[in-house]
């Protein structure tokens, strides 16, 4: 996908070798990257142990939030595709011990089916 797709918010797959260098310091010793999607600067990173939601903040993107969700703590999940009038898709994760779901907005064109399948493969 090109620059236009990134500006429109469409997620694209990330090169795992490059990402391994960036996330190496926060990865567990026996953890490996499986798949990652980038949405402008934010990422959904799937490892063999957890889902990492990476939120780069600020103008420079130097401030970064890493939200780790172990697959075993996901009680259920929902992926809602974009419709005719609703331009955005959504990912909702219900995490054990949390009343409200974790909601991430996905732009039209994001591979919501791929995200759904990846979560299902790791959590079920």
Short mmCIF file of N, CA, C and O in Angstrom, two decimals:
data_model
loop_
_atom_site.label_atom_id
_atom_site.label_comp_id
_atom_site.label_asym_id
_atom_site.label_seq_id
_atom_site.Cartn_x
_atom_site.Cartn_y
_atom_site.Cartn_z
N UNK A 1 0.83 -1.18 0.00
CA UNK A 1 0.00 0.00 0.00
C UNK A 1 0.88 1.24 0.00
O UNK A 1 1.92 1.26 0.59
N UNK A 2 0.39 2.27 -0.63
CA UNK A 2 1.19 3.46 -0.77
C UNK A 2 0.90 4.52 0.26
O UNK A 2 0.16 4.31 1.22
N UNK A 3 1.47 5.67 0.04
CA UNK A 3 1.31 6.79 0.95
C UNK A 3 -0.15 7.21 1.05
O UNK A 3 -0.66 7.50 2.12
N UNK A 4 -0.86 7.21 -0.09
CA UNK A 4 -2.27 7.62 -0.07
C UNK A 4 -3.09 6.71 0.83
O UNK A 4 -3.91 7.18 1.61
N UNK A 5 -2.86 5.40 0.76
CA UNK A 5 -3.58 4.46 1.62
C UNK A 5 -3.27 4.73 3.09
O UNK A 5 -4.15 4.66 3.94
N UNK A 6 -2.02 5.03 3.41
CA UNK A 6 -1.65 5.33 4.79
C UNK A 6 -2.35 6.58 5.29
O UNK A 6 -2.84 6.63 6.41
N UNK A 7 -2.40 7.61 4.45
CA UNK A 7 -3.06 8.84 4.84
C UNK A 7 -4.56 8.63 5.02
O UNK A 7 -5.18 9.28 5.85
N UNK A 8 -5.15 7.74 4.27
CA UNK A 8 -6.57 7.45 4.39
C UNK A 8 -6.85 6.53 5.57
O UNK A 8 -7.99 6.26 5.89
N UNK A 9 -5.81 6.01 6.22
CA UNK A 9 -6.00 5.22 7.42
C UNK A 9 -6.01 3.73 7.19
O UNK A 9 -6.29 2.97 8.09
N UNK A 10 -5.75 3.28 5.99
CA UNK A 10 -5.78 1.86 5.71
C UNK A 10 -4.57 1.18 6.33
O UNK A 10 -3.45 1.63 6.19
N UNK A 11 -4.82 0.08 7.02
CA UNK A 11 -3.73 -0.63 7.67
C UNK A 11 -2.97 -1.46 6.65
O UNK A 11 -3.54 -1.99 5.71
N UNK A 12 -1.68 -1.56 6.85
CA UNK A 12 -0.85 -2.39 5.99
C UNK A 12 0.03 -3.27 6.88
O UNK A 12 0.31 -2.93 8.02
N UNK A 13 0.44 -4.40 6.32
CA UNK A 13 1.30 -5.30 7.09
C UNK A 13 2.68 -4.70 7.24
O UNK A 13 3.15 -3.95 6.40
N UNK A 14 3.33 -5.05 8.34
CA UNK A 14 4.63 -4.49 8.69
C UNK A 14 5.69 -5.58 8.53
O UNK A 14 5.43 -6.75 8.82
N UNK A 15 6.88 -5.18 8.08
CA UNK A 15 8.01 -6.11 7.97
C UNK A 15 8.44 -6.52 9.38
O UNK A 15 8.86 -5.68 10.18
N UNK A 16 8.32 -7.79 9.68
CA UNK A 16 8.58 -8.28 11.04
C UNK A 16 10.05 -8.18 11.44
O UNK A 16 10.36 -8.01 12.61
N UNK A 17 10.97 -8.25 10.48
CA UNK A 17 12.40 -8.15 10.81
C UNK A 17 12.72 -6.74 11.33
O UNK A 17 13.45 -6.58 12.31
N UNK A 18 12.19 -5.72 10.67
CA UNK A 18 12.41 -4.34 11.12
C UNK A 18 11.74 -4.12 12.47
O UNK A 18 12.30 -3.48 13.36
N UNK A 19 10.53 -4.64 12.62
CA UNK A 19 9.78 -4.47 13.86
C UNK A 19 10.45 -5.18 15.03
O UNK A 19 10.41 -4.69 16.16
N UNK A 20 11.09 -6.31 14.77
CA UNK A 20 11.77 -7.06 15.83
C UNK A 20 12.86 -6.21 16.48
O UNK A 20 13.07 -6.28 17.70
N UNK A 21 13.55 -5.41 15.70
CA UNK A 21 14.58 -4.54 16.25
C UNK A 21 13.97 -3.45 17.13
O UNK A 21 14.48 -3.13 18.20
N UNK A 22 12.84 -2.90 16.68
CA UNK A 22 12.18 -1.83 17.44
C UNK A 22 11.58 -2.34 18.74
O UNK A 22 11.68 -1.69 19.78
N UNK A 23 10.95 -3.52 18.70
CA UNK A 23 10.25 -4.05 19.87
C UNK A 23 11.10 -4.99 20.71
O UNK A 23 10.66 -5.44 21.77
N UNK A 24 12.31 -5.29 20.27
CA UNK A 24 13.19 -6.20 21.00
C UNK A 24 13.29 -5.93 22.49
O UNK A 24 13.18 -6.86 23.29
N UNK A 25 13.45 -4.68 22.91
CA UNK A 25 13.59 -4.40 24.34
C UNK A 25 12.35 -4.74 25.18
O UNK A 25 12.48 -4.97 26.37
N UNK A 26 11.16 -4.78 24.59
CA UNK A 26 9.97 -5.07 25.38
C UNK A 26 9.45 -6.50 25.21
O UNK A 26 8.49 -6.89 25.85
N UNK A 27 10.12 -7.27 24.37
CA UNK A 27 9.68 -8.65 24.12
C UNK A 27 10.22 -9.59 25.19
O UNK A 27 11.33 -9.42 25.68
N UNK A 28 9.39 -10.58 25.54
CA UNK A 28 9.83 -11.60 26.50
C UNK A 28 10.86 -12.51 25.82
O UNK A 28 10.95 -12.56 24.59
N UNK A 29 11.63 -13.23 26.63
CA UNK A 29 12.70 -14.08 26.08
C UNK A 29 12.18 -15.14 25.12
O UNK A 29 12.81 -15.43 24.12
N UNK A 30 11.03 -15.72 25.40
CA UNK A 30 10.50 -16.78 24.54
C UNK A 30 9.34 -16.31 23.68
O UNK A 30 8.49 -17.09 23.27
N UNK A 31 9.32 -15.02 23.37
CA UNK A 31 8.23 -14.43 22.57
C UNK A 31 8.72 -14.14 21.16
O UNK A 31 9.84 -13.70 20.96
N UNK A 32 7.85 -14.38 20.19
CA UNK A 32 8.22 -14.10 18.79
C UNK A 32 7.07 -13.38 18.09
O UNK A 32 5.90 -13.57 18.42
N UNK A 33 7.43 -12.55 17.13
CA UNK A 33 6.44 -11.81 16.35
C UNK A 33 5.77 -12.74 15.36
O UNK A 33 6.42 -13.58 14.74
N UNK A 34 4.45 -12.57 15.18
CA UNK A 34 3.72 -13.39 14.23
C UNK A 34 3.19 -12.55 13.07
O UNK A 34 3.29 -12.95 11.92
N UNK A 35 2.63 -11.39 13.38
CA UNK A 35 2.00 -10.55 12.37
C UNK A 35 1.84 -9.15 12.95
O UNK A 35 1.65 -9.00 14.15
N UNK A 36 1.89 -8.14 12.09
CA UNK A 36 1.70 -6.77 12.56
C UNK A 36 1.05 -5.95 11.47
O UNK A 36 1.34 -6.12 10.29
N UNK A 37 0.15 -5.07 11.89
CA UNK A 37 -0.52 -4.14 10.99
C UNK A 37 -0.20 -2.73 11.47
O UNK A 37 -0.25 -2.44 12.66
N UNK A 38 0.10 -1.85 10.51
CA UNK A 38 0.38 -0.46 10.83
C UNK A 38 -0.74 0.41 10.29
O UNK A 38 -1.18 0.24 9.16
N UNK A 39 -1.20 1.33 11.12
CA UNK A 39 -2.26 2.27 10.75
C UNK A 39 -1.70 3.66 10.98
O UNK A 39 -1.69 4.17 12.10
N UNK A 40 -1.16 4.27 9.96
CA UNK A 40 -0.39 5.51 9.98
C UNK A 40 0.79 5.33 10.94
O UNK A 40 1.79 4.77 10.53
N UNK A 41 0.69 5.71 12.22
CA UNK A 41 1.81 5.50 13.14
C UNK A 41 1.51 4.43 14.18
O UNK A 41 2.42 3.92 14.81
N UNK A 42 0.24 4.12 14.40
CA UNK A 42 -0.14 3.12 15.39
C UNK A 42 -0.03 1.72 14.79
O UNK A 42 -0.10 1.55 13.57
N UNK A 43 0.13 0.71 15.66
CA UNK A 43 0.27 -0.66 15.18
C UNK A 43 -0.50 -1.64 16.04
O UNK A 43 -0.67 -1.41 17.24
N UNK A 44 -0.92 -2.72 15.41
CA UNK A 44 -1.46 -3.90 16.07
C UNK A 44 -0.41 -4.98 15.87
O UNK A 44 -0.17 -5.39 14.73
N UNK A 45 0.23 -5.41 16.93
CA UNK A 45 1.30 -6.40 16.83
C UNK A 45 0.86 -7.70 17.49
O UNK A 45 0.50 -7.70 18.67
N UNK A 46 0.88 -8.78 16.73
CA UNK A 46 0.49 -10.08 17.24
C UNK A 46 1.75 -10.91 17.45
O UNK A 46 2.53 -11.11 16.52
N UNK A 47 1.97 -11.34 18.69
CA UNK A 47 3.09 -12.23 18.99
C UNK A 47 2.50 -13.60 19.31
O UNK A 47 1.28 -13.78 19.30
N UNK A 48 3.36 -14.54 19.64
CA UNK A 48 2.85 -15.86 20.02
C UNK A 48 2.26 -15.86 21.43
O UNK A 48 1.64 -16.84 21.83
N UNK A 49 2.40 -14.76 22.17
CA UNK A 49 1.92 -14.68 23.56
C UNK A 49 0.84 -13.63 23.81
O UNK A 49 0.04 -13.78 24.71
N UNK A 50 0.86 -12.54 23.02
CA UNK A 50 -0.02 -11.41 23.33
C UNK A 50 -0.26 -10.54 22.11
O UNK A 50 0.42 -10.65 21.09
N UNK A 51 -1.22 -9.66 22.27
CA UNK A 51 -1.49 -8.60 21.31
C UNK A 51 -0.92 -7.32 21.91
O UNK A 51 -1.20 -7.00 23.06
N UNK A 52 -0.09 -6.62 21.15
CA UNK A 52 0.49 -5.36 21.60
C UNK A 52 -0.11 -4.24 20.75
O UNK A 52 0.02 -4.27 19.52
N UNK A 53 -0.77 -3.29 21.40
CA UNK A 53 -1.32 -2.14 20.71
C UNK A 53 -0.34 -0.99 20.91
O UNK A 53 -0.13 -0.53 22.03
N UNK A 54 0.29 -0.56 19.84
CA UNK A 54 1.32 0.48 19.89
C UNK A 54 0.69 1.79 19.45
O UNK A 54 0.15 1.90 18.35
N UNK A 55 0.75 2.80 20.33
CA UNK A 55 0.17 4.11 20.06
C UNK A 55 1.28 5.15 20.15
O UNK A 55 1.73 5.48 21.24
N UNK A 56 1.71 5.63 18.99
CA UNK A 56 2.74 6.68 18.95
C UNK A 56 2.03 8.02 19.08
O UNK A 56 1.10 8.30 18.35
N UNK A 57 2.51 8.83 20.02
CA UNK A 57 1.83 10.08 20.36
C UNK A 57 2.71 11.28 20.06
O UNK A 57 3.93 11.17 19.98
N UNK A 58 2.08 12.42 19.94
CA UNK A 58 2.80 13.67 19.72
C UNK A 58 3.23 13.85 18.28
O UNK A 58 3.10 12.97 17.45
N UNK A 59 3.78 15.01 18.01
CA UNK A 59 4.20 15.35 16.65
C UNK A 59 5.37 14.49 16.19
O UNK A 59 5.40 14.02 15.06
N UNK A 60 6.31 14.27 17.08
CA UNK A 60 7.51 13.52 16.69
C UNK A 60 7.33 12.00 16.83
O UNK A 60 8.08 11.24 16.24
N UNK A 61 6.34 11.57 17.59
CA UNK A 61 6.12 10.14 17.78
C UNK A 61 7.11 9.51 18.74
O UNK A 61 7.22 8.29 18.80
N UNK A 62 7.84 10.33 19.50
CA UNK A 62 8.81 9.78 20.45
C UNK A 62 8.13 9.21 21.69
O UNK A 62 8.66 8.31 22.32
N UNK A 63 6.98 9.75 22.04
CA UNK A 63 6.22 9.22 23.18
C UNK A 63 5.38 8.05 22.64
O UNK A 63 4.57 8.23 21.74
N UNK A 64 5.60 6.87 23.22
CA UNK A 64 4.93 5.67 22.71
C UNK A 64 4.27 4.92 23.86
O UNK A 64 4.87 4.73 24.92
N UNK A 65 3.03 4.51 23.63
CA UNK A 65 2.30 3.68 24.59
C UNK A 65 2.23 2.26 24.04
O UNK A 65 1.84 2.05 22.89
N UNK A 66 2.62 1.28 24.86
CA UNK A 66 2.55 -0.14 24.50
C UNK A 66 1.51 -0.79 25.40
O UNK A 66 1.75 -0.95 26.59
N UNK A 67 0.36 -1.14 24.84
CA UNK A 67 -0.70 -1.78 25.62
C UNK A 67 -0.67 -3.27 25.29
O UNK A 67 -1.00 -3.67 24.18
N UNK A 68 -0.27 -4.08 26.25
CA UNK A 68 -0.16 -5.53 26.06
C UNK A 68 -1.42 -6.22 26.56
O UNK A 68 -1.86 -5.99 27.68
N UNK A 69 -1.97 -7.08 25.71
CA UNK A 69 -3.15 -7.85 26.06
C UNK A 69 -2.82 -9.33 25.85
O UNK A 69 -2.75 -9.79 24.72
N UNK A 70 -2.59 -10.07 26.94
CA UNK A 70 -2.34 -11.51 26.79
C UNK A 70 -3.58 -12.18 26.19
O UNK A 70 -4.71 -11.85 26.57
N UNK A 71 -3.38 -13.08 25.25
CA UNK A 71 -4.52 -13.74 24.59
C UNK A 71 -5.41 -14.46 25.60
O UNK A 71 -6.63 -14.47 25.43
N UNK A 72 -4.83 -15.00 26.66
CA UNK A 72 -5.62 -15.74 27.64
C UNK A 72 -6.58 -14.84 28.40
O UNK A 72 -7.55 -15.32 28.99
N UNK A 73 -6.36 -13.52 28.39
CA UNK A 73 -7.24 -12.61 29.11
C UNK A 73 -8.37 -12.06 28.23
O UNK A 73 -9.26 -11.37 28.73
N UNK A 74 -8.37 -12.38 26.95
CA UNK A 74 -9.44 -11.93 26.06
C UNK A 74 -10.63 -12.89 26.25
O UNK A 74 -10.53 -14.07 25.94
N UNK A 75 -11.73 -12.37 26.80
CA UNK A 75 -12.89 -13.22 27.04
C UNK A 75 -13.75 -13.35 25.80
O UNK A 75 -14.31 -14.40 25.54
N UNK A 76 -13.88 -12.28 25.03
CA UNK A 76 -14.50 -12.33 23.72
C UNK A 76 -14.12 -11.07 22.95
O UNK A 76 -13.58 -10.13 23.51
N UNK A 77 -14.38 -11.10 21.65
CA UNK A 77 -13.97 -9.99 20.81
C UNK A 77 -14.97 -9.81 19.69
O UNK A 77 -15.73 -10.71 19.35
N UNK A 78 -14.95 -8.61 19.12
CA UNK A 78 -15.86 -8.28 18.03
C UNK A 78 -15.12 -7.42 17.02
O UNK A 78 -14.39 -6.49 17.39
N UNK A 79 -15.30 -7.72 15.75
CA UNK A 79 -14.77 -6.89 14.69
C UNK A 79 -15.96 -6.45 13.85
O UNK A 79 -16.73 -7.28 13.38
N UNK A 80 -16.14 -5.15 13.73
CA UNK A 80 -17.26 -4.60 12.97
C UNK A 80 -16.70 -3.96 11.71
O UNK A 80 -15.84 -3.09 11.78
N UNK A 81 -17.19 -4.39 10.56
CA UNK A 81 -16.71 -3.84 9.30
C UNK A 81 -17.37 -2.50 9.02
O UNK A 81 -18.41 -2.18 9.60
N UNK A 82 -16.77 -1.73 8.15
CA UNK A 82 -17.33 -0.44 7.76
C UNK A 82 -18.54 -0.68 6.88
O UNK A 82 -18.60 -1.65 6.12
N UNK A 83 -19.52 0.20 6.98
CA UNK A 83 -20.72 0.09 6.18
C UNK A 83 -20.79 1.19 5.14
O UNK A 83 -19.82 1.91 4.90
N UNK A 84 -21.96 1.33 4.53
CA UNK A 84 -22.15 2.34 3.50
C UNK A 84 -22.06 3.75 4.06
O UNK A 84 -21.45 4.63 3.46
N UNK A 85 -22.68 3.97 5.22
CA UNK A 85 -22.70 5.31 5.80
C UNK A 85 -21.69 5.46 6.93
O UNK A 85 -21.28 6.57 7.26
N UNK A 86 -21.31 4.35 7.56
CA UNK A 86 -20.31 4.36 8.62
C UNK A 86 -18.96 4.06 7.99
O UNK A 86 -18.73 2.94 7.54
N UNK A 87 -18.08 5.03 7.94
CA UNK A 87 -16.82 4.88 7.21
C UNK A 87 -15.76 4.09 7.96
O UNK A 87 -14.80 3.63 7.38
N UNK A 88 -15.95 3.90 9.27
CA UNK A 88 -14.92 3.25 10.07
C UNK A 88 -15.37 1.87 10.53
O UNK A 88 -16.55 1.62 10.75
N UNK A 89 -14.39 0.99 10.69
CA UNK A 89 -14.62 -0.31 11.29
C UNK A 89 -14.14 -0.23 12.73
O UNK A 89 -13.45 0.73 13.12
N UNK A 90 -14.50 -1.22 13.54
CA UNK A 90 -14.08 -1.21 14.94
C UNK A 90 -13.63 -2.59 15.38
O UNK A 90 -14.16 -3.60 14.93
N UNK A 91 -12.68 -2.58 16.27
CA UNK A 91 -12.23 -3.79 16.96
C UNK A 91 -12.57 -3.59 18.43
O UNK A 91 -12.20 -2.56 19.02
N UNK A 92 -13.30 -4.55 19.02
CA UNK A 92 -13.63 -4.48 20.44
C UNK A 92 -13.10 -5.75 21.10
O UNK A 92 -13.37 -6.86 20.63
N UNK A 93 -12.34 -5.54 22.18
CA UNK A 93 -11.80 -6.65 22.95
C UNK A 93 -12.31 -6.56 24.38
O UNK A 93 -12.15 -5.52 25.03
N UNK A 94 -12.93 -7.62 24.85
CA UNK A 94 -13.34 -7.68 26.24
C UNK A 94 -12.26 -8.43 26.99
O UNK A 94 -11.92 -9.57 26.64
N UNK A 95 -11.71 -7.76 28.00
CA UNK A 95 -10.58 -8.31 28.74
C UNK A 95 -11.06 -8.70 30.13
O UNK A 95 -11.82 -7.95 30.77
N UNK A 96 -10.63 -9.85 30.58
CA UNK A 96 -11.01 -10.36 31.89
C UNK A 96 -10.76 -9.31 32.96
O UNK A 96 -9.69 -8.70 33.01
N UNK A 97 -11.77 -9.07 33.80
CA UNK A 97 -11.65 -8.10 34.88
C UNK A 97 -12.05 -6.68 34.49
O UNK A 97 -12.09 -5.80 35.33
N UNK A 98 -12.31 -6.45 33.21
CA UNK A 98 -12.71 -5.13 32.73
C UNK A 98 -14.18 -5.15 32.34
O UNK A 98 -14.60 -6.05 31.62
N UNK A 99 -14.94 -4.17 32.79
CA UNK A 99 -16.36 -4.12 32.46
C UNK A 99 -16.60 -3.68 31.02
O UNK A 99 -17.40 -4.25 30.31
N UNK A 100 -15.88 -2.65 30.61
CA UNK A 100 -16.05 -2.09 29.26
C UNK A 100 -15.00 -2.68 28.31
O UNK A 100 -13.87 -2.94 28.72
N UNK A 101 -15.35 -2.82 27.04
CA UNK A 101 -14.37 -3.35 26.09
C UNK A 101 -13.31 -2.30 25.73
O UNK A 101 -13.53 -1.10 25.83
N UNK A 102 -12.17 -2.80 25.30
CA UNK A 102 -11.14 -1.96 24.71
C UNK A 102 -11.54 -1.77 23.25
O UNK A 102 -11.72 -2.76 22.53
N UNK A 103 -11.73 -0.53 22.82
CA UNK A 103 -12.23 -0.26 21.47
C UNK A 103 -11.15 0.45 20.67
O UNK A 103 -10.57 1.45 21.12
N UNK A 104 -10.88 -0.07 19.49
CA UNK A 104 -9.95 0.57 18.56
C UNK A 104 -10.69 0.81 17.25
O UNK A 104 -11.32 -0.09 16.71
N UNK A 105 -10.61 2.03 16.76
CA UNK A 105 -11.26 2.38 15.51
C UNK A 105 -10.32 2.06 14.35
O UNK A 105 -9.13 2.36 14.39
N UNK A 106 -10.87 1.43 13.34
CA UNK A 106 -10.12 1.06 12.15
C UNK A 106 -10.73 1.76 10.95
O UNK A 106 -11.96 1.82 10.82
N UNK A 107 -9.91 2.28 10.09
CA UNK A 107 -10.41 3.00 8.92
C UNK A 107 -10.86 2.03 7.84
O UNK A 107 -10.42 0.88 7.79
N UNK A 108 -11.71 2.51 6.95
CA UNK A 108 -12.18 1.71 5.82
C UNK A 108 -10.97 1.20 5.04
O UNK A 108 -10.00 1.92 4.85
N UNK A 109 -11.01 -0.05 4.63
CA UNK A 109 -9.92 -0.64 3.88
C UNK A 109 -8.96 -1.43 4.74
O UNK A 109 -8.11 -2.15 4.23
N UNK A 110 -9.08 -1.32 6.06
CA UNK A 110 -8.24 -2.11 6.97
C UNK A 110 -8.65 -3.57 6.84
O UNK A 110 -9.83 -3.89 6.71
N UNK A 111 -7.70 -4.45 6.90
CA UNK A 111 -7.96 -5.89 6.78
C UNK A 111 -8.58 -6.41 8.08
O UNK A 111 -7.94 -7.10 8.86
N UNK A 112 -9.86 -6.07 8.30
CA UNK A 112 -10.53 -6.48 9.53
C UNK A 112 -10.71 -7.99 9.60
O UNK A 112 -10.67 -8.58 10.67
N UNK A 113 -10.86 -8.63 8.45
CA UNK A 113 -10.98 -10.09 8.43
C UNK A 113 -9.66 -10.72 8.86
O UNK A 113 -9.64 -11.67 9.63
N UNK A 114 -8.54 -10.18 8.41
CA UNK A 114 -7.23 -10.68 8.81
C UNK A 114 -6.98 -10.49 10.30
O UNK A 114 -6.44 -11.37 10.97
N UNK A 115 -7.39 -9.35 10.84
CA UNK A 115 -7.25 -9.08 12.27
C UNK A 115 -8.13 -10.05 13.06
O UNK A 115 -7.69 -10.65 14.04
N UNK A 116 -9.37 -10.23 12.62
CA UNK A 116 -10.30 -11.16 13.26
C UNK A 116 -9.73 -12.58 13.27
O UNK A 116 -9.73 -13.25 14.29
N UNK A 117 -9.22 -13.01 12.14
CA UNK A 117 -8.69 -14.37 12.02
C UNK A 117 -7.46 -14.56 12.91
O UNK A 117 -7.31 -15.59 13.56
N UNK A 118 -6.60 -13.56 12.96
CA UNK A 118 -5.40 -13.66 13.78
C UNK A 118 -5.74 -13.74 15.26
O UNK A 118 -5.19 -14.57 15.99
N UNK A 119 -6.67 -12.90 15.71
CA UNK A 119 -7.09 -12.98 17.12
C UNK A 119 -7.71 -14.35 17.41
O UNK A 119 -7.43 -14.97 18.43
N UNK A 120 -8.54 -14.82 16.49
CA UNK A 120 -9.18 -16.14 16.69
C UNK A 120 -8.13 -17.24 16.74
O UNK A 120 -8.20 -18.13 17.61
N UNK A 121 -7.15 -17.22 15.87
CA UNK A 121 -6.12 -18.25 15.86
C UNK A 121 -5.33 -18.29 17.16
O UNK A 121 -4.98 -19.37 17.64
N UNK A 122 -5.05 -17.14 17.73
CA UNK A 122 -4.24 -17.11 18.94
C UNK A 122 -5.05 -17.28 20.23
O UNK A 122 -4.54 -17.81 21.21
N UNK A 123 -6.30 -16.81 20.24
CA UNK A 123 -7.04 -16.83 21.49
C UNK A 123 -7.97 -18.02 21.66
O UNK A 123 -8.40 -18.31 22.77
N UNK A 124 -8.28 -18.71 20.58
CA UNK A 124 -9.23 -19.84 20.69
C UNK A 124 -8.50 -21.17 20.73
O UNK A 124 -7.47 -21.36 20.19
#
